[in-house]
PDB file of C-alpha atoms in Angstrom:
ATOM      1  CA  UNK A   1       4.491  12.863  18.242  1.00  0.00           C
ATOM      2  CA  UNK A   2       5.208  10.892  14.949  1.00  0.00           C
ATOM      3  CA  UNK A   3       2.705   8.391  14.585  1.00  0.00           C
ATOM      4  CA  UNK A   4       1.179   5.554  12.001  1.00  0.00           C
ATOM      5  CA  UNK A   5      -1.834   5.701  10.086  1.00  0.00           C
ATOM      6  CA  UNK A   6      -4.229   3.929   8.850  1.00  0.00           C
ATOM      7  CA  UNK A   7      -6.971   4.338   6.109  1.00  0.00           C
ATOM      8  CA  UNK A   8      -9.809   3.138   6.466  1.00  0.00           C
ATOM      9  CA  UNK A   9     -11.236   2.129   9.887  1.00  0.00           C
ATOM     10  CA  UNK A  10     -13.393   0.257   9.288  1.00  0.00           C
ATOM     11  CA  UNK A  11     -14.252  -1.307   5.755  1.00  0.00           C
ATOM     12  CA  UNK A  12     -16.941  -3.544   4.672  1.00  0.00           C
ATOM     13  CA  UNK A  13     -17.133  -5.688   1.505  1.00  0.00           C
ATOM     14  CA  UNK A  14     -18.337  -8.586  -0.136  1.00  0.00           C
ATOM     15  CA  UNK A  15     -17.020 -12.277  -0.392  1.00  0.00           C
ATOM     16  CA  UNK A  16     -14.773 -11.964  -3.617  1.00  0.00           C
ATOM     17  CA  UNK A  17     -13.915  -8.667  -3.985  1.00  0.00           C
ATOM     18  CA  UNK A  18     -10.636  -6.694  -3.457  1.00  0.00           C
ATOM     19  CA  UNK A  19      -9.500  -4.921  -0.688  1.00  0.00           C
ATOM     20  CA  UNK A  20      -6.960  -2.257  -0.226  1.00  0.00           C
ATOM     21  CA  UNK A  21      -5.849  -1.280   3.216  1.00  0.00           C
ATOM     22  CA  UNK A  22      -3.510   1.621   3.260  1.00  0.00           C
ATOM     23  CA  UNK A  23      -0.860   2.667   5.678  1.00  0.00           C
ATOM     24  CA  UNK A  24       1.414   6.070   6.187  1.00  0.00           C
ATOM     25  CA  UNK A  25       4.642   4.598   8.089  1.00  0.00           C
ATOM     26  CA  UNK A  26       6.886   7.043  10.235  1.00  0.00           C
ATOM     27  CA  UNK A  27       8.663   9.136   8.187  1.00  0.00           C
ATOM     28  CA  UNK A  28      12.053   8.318   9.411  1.00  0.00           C
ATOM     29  CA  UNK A  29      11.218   4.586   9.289  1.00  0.00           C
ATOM     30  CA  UNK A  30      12.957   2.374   7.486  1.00  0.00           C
ATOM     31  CA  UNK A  31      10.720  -1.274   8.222  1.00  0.00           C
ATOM     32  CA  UNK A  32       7.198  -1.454   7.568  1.00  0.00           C
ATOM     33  CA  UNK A  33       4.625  -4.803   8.614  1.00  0.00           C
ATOM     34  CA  UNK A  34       1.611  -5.885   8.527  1.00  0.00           C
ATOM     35  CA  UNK A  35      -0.387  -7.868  11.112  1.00  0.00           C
ATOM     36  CA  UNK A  36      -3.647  -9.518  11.723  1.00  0.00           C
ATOM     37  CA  UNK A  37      -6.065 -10.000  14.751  1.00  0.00           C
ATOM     38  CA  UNK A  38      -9.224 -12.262  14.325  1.00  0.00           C
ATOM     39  CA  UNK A  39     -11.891 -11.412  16.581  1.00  0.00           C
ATOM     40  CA  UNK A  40     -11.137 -12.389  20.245  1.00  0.00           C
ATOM     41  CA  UNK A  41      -7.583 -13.559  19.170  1.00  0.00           C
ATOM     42  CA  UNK A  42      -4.195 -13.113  19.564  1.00  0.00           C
ATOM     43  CA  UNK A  43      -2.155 -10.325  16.837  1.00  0.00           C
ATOM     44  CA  UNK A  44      -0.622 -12.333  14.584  1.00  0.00           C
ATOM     45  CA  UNK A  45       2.499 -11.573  12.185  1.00  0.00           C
ATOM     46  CA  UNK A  46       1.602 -11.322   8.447  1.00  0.00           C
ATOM     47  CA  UNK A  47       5.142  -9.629   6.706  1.00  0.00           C
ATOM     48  CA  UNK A  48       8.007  -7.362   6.709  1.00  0.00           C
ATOM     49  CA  UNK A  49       8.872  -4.731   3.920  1.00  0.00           C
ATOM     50  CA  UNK A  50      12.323  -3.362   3.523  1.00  0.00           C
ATOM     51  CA  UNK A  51      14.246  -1.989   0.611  1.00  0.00           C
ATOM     52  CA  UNK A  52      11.065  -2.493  -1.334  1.00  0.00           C
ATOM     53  CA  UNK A  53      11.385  -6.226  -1.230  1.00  0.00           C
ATOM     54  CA  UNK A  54       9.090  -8.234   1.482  1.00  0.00           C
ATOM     55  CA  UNK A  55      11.873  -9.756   3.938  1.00  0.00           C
ATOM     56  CA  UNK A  56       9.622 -12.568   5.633  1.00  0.00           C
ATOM     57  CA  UNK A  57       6.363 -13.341   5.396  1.00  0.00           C
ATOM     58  CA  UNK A  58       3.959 -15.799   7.348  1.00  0.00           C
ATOM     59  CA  UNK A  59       1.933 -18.988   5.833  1.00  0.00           C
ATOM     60  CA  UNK A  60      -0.915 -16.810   6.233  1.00  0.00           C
ATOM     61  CA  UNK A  61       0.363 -14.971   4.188  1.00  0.00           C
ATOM     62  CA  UNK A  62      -0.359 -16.418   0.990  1.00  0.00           C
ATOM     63  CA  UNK A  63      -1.271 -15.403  -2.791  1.00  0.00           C
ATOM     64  CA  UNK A  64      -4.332 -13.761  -2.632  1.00  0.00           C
ATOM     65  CA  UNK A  65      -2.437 -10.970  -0.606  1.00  0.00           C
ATOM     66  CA  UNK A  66       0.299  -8.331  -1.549  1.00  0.00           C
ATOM     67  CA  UNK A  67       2.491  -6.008  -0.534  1.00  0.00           C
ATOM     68  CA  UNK A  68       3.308  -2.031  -2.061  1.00  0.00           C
ATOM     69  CA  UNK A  69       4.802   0.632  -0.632  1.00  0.00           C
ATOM     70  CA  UNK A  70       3.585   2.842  -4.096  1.00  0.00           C
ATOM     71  CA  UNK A  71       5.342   6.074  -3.036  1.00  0.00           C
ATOM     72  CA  UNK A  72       8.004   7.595  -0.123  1.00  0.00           C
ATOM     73  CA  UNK A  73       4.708   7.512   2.151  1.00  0.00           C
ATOM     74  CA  UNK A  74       1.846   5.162   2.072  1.00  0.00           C
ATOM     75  CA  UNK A  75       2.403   1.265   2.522  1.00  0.00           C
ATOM     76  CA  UNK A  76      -0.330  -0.847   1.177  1.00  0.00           C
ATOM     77  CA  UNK A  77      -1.730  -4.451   1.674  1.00  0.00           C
ATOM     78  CA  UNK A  78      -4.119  -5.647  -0.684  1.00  0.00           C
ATOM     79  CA  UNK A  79      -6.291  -8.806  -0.505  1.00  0.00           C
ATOM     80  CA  UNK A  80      -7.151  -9.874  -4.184  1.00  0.00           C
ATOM     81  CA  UNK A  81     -10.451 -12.254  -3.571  1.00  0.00           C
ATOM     82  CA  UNK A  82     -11.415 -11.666   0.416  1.00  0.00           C
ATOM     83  CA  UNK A  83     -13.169 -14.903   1.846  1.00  0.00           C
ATOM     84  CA  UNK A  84     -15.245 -14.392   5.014  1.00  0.00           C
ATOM     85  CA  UNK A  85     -12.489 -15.545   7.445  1.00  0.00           C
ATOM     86  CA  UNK A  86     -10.197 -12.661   6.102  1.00  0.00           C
ATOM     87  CA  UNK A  87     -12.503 -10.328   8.423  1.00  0.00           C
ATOM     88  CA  UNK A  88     -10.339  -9.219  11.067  1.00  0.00           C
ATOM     89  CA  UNK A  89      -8.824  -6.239  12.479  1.00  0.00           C
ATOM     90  CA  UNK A  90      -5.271  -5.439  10.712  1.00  0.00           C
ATOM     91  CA  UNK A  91      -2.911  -3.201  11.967  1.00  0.00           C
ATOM     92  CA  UNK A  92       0.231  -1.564  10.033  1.00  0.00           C
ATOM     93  CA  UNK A  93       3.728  -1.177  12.085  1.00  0.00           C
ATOM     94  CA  UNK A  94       6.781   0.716  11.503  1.00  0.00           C
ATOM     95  CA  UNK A  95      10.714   1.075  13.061  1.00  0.00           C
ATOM     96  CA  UNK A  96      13.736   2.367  12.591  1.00  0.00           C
ATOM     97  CA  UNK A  97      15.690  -0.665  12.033  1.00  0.00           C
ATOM     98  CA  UNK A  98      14.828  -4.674  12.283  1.00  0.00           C
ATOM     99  CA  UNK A  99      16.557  -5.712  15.324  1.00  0.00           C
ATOM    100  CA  UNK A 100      17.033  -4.041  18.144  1.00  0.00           C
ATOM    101  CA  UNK A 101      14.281  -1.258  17.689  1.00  0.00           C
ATOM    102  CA  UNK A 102      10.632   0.062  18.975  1.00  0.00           C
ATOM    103  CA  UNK A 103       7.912  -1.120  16.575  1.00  0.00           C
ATOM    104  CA  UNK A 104       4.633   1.641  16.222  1.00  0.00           C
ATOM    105  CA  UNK A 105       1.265   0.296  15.456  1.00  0.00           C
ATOM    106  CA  UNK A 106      -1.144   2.452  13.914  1.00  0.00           C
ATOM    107  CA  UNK A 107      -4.612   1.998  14.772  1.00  0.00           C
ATOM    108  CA  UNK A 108      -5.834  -0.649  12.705  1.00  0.00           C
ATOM    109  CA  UNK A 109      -8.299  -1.336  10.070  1.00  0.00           C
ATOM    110  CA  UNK A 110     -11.411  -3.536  10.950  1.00  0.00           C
ATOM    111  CA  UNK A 111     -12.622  -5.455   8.236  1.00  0.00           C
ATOM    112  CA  UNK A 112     -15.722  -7.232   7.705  1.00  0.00           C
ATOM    113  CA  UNK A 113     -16.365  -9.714   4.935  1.00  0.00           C
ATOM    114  CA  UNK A 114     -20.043 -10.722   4.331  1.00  0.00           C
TER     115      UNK A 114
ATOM    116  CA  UNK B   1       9.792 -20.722  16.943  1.00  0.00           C
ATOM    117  CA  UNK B   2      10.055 -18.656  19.915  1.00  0.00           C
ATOM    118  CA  UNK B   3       7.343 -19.704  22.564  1.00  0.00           C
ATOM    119  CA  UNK B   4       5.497 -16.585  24.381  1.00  0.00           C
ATOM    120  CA  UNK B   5       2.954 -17.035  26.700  1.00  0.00           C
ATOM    121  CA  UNK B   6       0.948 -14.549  29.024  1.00  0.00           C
ATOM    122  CA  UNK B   7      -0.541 -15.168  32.804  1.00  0.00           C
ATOM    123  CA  UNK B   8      -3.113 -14.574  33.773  1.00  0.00           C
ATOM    124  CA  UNK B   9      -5.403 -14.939  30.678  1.00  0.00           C
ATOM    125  CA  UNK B  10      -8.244 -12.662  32.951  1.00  0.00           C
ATOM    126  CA  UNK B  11      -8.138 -10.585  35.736  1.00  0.00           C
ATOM    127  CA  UNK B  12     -10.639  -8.941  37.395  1.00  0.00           C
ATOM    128  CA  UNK B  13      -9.917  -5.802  39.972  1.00  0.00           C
ATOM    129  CA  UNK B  14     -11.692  -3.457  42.015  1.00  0.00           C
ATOM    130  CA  UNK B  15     -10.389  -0.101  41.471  1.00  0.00           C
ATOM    131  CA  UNK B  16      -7.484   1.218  43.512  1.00  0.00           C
ATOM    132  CA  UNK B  17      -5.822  -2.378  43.274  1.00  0.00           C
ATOM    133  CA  UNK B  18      -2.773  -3.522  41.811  1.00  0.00           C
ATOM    134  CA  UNK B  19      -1.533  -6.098  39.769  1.00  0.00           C
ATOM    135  CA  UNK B  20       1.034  -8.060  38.012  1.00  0.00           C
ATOM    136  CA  UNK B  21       1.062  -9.778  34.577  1.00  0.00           C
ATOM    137  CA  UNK B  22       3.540 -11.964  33.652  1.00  0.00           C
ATOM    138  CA  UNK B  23       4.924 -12.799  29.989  1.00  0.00           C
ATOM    139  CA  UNK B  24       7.440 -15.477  29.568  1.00  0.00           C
ATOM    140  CA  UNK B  25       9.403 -16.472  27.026  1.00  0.00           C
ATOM    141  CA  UNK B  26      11.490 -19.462  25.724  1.00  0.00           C
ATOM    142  CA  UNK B  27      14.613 -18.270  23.559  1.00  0.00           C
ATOM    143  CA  UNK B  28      16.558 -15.079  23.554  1.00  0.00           C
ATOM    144  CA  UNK B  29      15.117 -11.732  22.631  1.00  0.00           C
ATOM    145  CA  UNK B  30      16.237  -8.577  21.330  1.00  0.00           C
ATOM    146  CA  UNK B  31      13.235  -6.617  21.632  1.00  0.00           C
ATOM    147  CA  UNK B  32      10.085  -7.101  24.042  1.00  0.00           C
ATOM    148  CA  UNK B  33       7.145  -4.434  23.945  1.00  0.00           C
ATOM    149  CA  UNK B  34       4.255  -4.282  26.335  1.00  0.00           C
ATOM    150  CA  UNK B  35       1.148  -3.143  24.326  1.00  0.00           C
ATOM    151  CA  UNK B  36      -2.111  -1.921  25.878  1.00  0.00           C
ATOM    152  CA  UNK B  37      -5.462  -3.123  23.439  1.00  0.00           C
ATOM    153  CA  UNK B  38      -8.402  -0.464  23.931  1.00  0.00           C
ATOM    154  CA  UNK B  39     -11.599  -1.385  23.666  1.00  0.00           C
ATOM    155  CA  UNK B  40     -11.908   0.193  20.203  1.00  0.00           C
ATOM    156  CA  UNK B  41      -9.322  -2.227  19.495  1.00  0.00           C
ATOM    157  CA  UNK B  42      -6.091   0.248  18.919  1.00  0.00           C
ATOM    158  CA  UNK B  43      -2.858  -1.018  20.459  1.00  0.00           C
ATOM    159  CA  UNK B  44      -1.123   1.505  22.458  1.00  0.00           C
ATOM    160  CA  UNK B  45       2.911   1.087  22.945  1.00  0.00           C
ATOM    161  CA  UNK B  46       3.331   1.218  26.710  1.00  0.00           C
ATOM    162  CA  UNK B  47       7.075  -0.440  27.382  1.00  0.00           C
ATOM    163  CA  UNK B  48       9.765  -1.244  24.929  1.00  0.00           C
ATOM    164  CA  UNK B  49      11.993  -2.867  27.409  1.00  0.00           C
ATOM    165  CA  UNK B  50      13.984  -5.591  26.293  1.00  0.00           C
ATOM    166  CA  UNK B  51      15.909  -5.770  29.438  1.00  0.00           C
ATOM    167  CA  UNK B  52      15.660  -3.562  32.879  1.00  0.00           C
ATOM    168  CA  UNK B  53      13.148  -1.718  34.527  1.00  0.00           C
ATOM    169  CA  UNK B  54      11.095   1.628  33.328  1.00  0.00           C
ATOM    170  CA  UNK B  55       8.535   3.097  34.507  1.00  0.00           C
ATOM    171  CA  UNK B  56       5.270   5.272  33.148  1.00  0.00           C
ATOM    172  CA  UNK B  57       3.542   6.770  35.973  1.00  0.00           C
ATOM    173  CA  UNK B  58       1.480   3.508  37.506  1.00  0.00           C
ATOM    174  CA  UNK B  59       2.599   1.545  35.308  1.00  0.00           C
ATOM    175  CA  UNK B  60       5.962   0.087  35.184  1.00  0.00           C
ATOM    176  CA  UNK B  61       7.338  -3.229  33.513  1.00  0.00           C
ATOM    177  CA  UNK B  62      10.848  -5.144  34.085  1.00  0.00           C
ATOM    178  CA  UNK B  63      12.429  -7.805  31.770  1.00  0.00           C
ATOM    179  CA  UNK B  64      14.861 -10.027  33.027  1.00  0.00           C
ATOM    180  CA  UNK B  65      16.556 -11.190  30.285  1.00  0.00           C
ATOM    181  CA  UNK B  66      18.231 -14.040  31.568  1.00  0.00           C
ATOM    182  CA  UNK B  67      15.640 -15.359  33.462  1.00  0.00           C
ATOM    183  CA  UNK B  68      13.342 -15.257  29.876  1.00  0.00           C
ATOM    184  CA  UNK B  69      10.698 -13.219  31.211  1.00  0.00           C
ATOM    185  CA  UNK B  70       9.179  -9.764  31.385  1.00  0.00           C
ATOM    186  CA  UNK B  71       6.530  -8.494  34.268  1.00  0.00           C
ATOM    187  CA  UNK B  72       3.896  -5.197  33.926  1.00  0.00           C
ATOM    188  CA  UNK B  73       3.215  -3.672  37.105  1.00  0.00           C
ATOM    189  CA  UNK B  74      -0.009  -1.611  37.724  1.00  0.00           C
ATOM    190  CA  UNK B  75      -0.646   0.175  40.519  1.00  0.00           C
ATOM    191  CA  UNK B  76      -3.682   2.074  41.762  1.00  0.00           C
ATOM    192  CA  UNK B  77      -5.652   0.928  38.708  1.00  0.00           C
ATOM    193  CA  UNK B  78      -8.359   2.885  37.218  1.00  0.00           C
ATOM    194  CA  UNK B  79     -11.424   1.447  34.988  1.00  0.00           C
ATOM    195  CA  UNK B  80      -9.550   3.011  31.822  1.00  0.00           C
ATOM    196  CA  UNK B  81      -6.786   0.406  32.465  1.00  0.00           C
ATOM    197  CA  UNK B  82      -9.420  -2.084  31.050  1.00  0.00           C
ATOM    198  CA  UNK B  83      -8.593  -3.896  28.230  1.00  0.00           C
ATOM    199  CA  UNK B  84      -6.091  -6.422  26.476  1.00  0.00           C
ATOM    200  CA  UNK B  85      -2.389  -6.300  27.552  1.00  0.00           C
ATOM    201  CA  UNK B  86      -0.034  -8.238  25.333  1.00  0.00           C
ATOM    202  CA  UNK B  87       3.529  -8.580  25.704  1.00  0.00           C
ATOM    203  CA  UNK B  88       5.629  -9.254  22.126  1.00  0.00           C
ATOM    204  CA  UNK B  89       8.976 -10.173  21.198  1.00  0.00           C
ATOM    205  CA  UNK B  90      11.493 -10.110  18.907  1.00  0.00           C
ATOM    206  CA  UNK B  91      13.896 -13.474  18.471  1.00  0.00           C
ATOM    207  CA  UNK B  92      17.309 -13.454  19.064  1.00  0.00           C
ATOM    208  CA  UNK B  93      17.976 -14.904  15.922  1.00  0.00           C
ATOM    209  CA  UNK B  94      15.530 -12.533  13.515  1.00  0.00           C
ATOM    210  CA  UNK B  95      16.782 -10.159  11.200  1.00  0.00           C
ATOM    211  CA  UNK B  96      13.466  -9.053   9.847  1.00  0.00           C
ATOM    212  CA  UNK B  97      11.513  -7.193  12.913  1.00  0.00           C
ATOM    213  CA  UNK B  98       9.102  -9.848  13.086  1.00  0.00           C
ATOM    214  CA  UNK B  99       7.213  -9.517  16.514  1.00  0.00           C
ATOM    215  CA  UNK B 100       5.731 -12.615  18.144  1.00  0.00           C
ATOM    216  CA  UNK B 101       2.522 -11.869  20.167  1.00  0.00           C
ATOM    217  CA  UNK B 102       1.301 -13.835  23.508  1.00  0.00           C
ATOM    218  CA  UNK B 103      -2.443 -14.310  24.076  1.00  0.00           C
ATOM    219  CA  UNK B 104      -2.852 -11.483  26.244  1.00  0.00           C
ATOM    220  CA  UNK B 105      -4.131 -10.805  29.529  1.00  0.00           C
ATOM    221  CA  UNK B 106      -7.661  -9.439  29.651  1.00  0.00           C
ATOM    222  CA  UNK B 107      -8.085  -7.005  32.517  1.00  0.00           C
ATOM    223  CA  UNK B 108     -11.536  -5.580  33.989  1.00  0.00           C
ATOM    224  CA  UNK B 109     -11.692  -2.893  36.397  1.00  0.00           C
ATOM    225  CA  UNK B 110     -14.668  -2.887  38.493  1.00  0.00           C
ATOM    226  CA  UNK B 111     -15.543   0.689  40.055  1.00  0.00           C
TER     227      UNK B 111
END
């Protein structure tokens, strides 16, 4: 069964430094996201990719992350200067279409920021 | 935005029980997904099922559209059924695929 990954598990780094989380969509996908759970909290929405253009974003997202989708595969969030309440578990999605559609989670990327 | 919320926030069973969690919702939806949070933290699809009734072995969920809210059924549960269960939607009115998550309902089962 067609499924999404995620690269790395887990990741540790240090207050300031840069952070690339990857993700390999489903192939046939055509919408990728990215999401966010703090510790203990409820998964929160962080953007949408399509067309290689970000279609909504949250007002967590803000400048210090990014969006990429570098190649036809991998889908890539990057956090430019992490500060420790950035640690979290983040999960990459995929589906078909926008609307009316099942959305697949890979299984997430815990980071810690010390 | 689109209000979800999730009942109970805990649960605790004895194995062999069943139960009933409850998500509702306060605008139209297009999509609504039932998601199962191990306790390594991965979240497993178990319902998309914006409107009717399906079911997965002893678990089974029903949305009712009209009525704004959705309802996971497990029966016979087993301690591997621990974990977070969140229900998310998808607004009527989004075009993007944006999912909005309620607080989940924590579930122990005791053996």
């Amino acid at each position: 069964e067609p499924e999404v990954t995620q690269t790395p598990s887990h990741q540790v780094t240090q207050m300031g430094q840069e952070v690339i989380l990857r993700c390999v969509p489903i192939s046939n996908h055509l919408y990728f996201y990215w999401y966010r759970q703090i510790l203990g909290q409820k998964v929160e929405f962080l953007v949408s990719f399509y067309n290689n253009e970000i279609s909504e974003k949250s007002e967590i997202f803000d400048d210090q992350f990014s969006v990429e989708r570098p190649d036809g595969s991998n889908f890539t969030l990057k956090i430019r200067s992490t500060k420790l309440e950035d640690s979290a578990m983040y999960f990459c999605a995929s589906s078909v279409e926008d609307r009316v559609t099942e959305a697949f989670f890979g299984q997430g990327t815990r980071l810690t920021v010390v | 935005g689109i209000q979800v919320e999730q009942s109970p926030p805990d649960l605790i069973l004895q194995e062999g029980a069943n139960s009933t969690l409850r998500c509702n919702f306060s605008d139209s939806v297009n999509n609504l997904q039932w998601f199962h949070q191990n306790p390594w933290g991965q979240l497993i699809n178990l319902f998309y099922i914006p409107s009717g009734t399906k079911q997965n072995g002893r678990l089974s969920a029903t949305t009712v559209a009209t009525e704004r809210y959705s309802l996971l059924y497990i029966s016979s549960s087993q301690t591997t059924d621990s974990g977070v269960y969140f229900c998310a939607v998808l607004h009527g009115s989004s075009n993007t695929g944006k999912l909005i998550f309620g607080q989940g309902t924590t579930l122990q089962v005791k053996p």
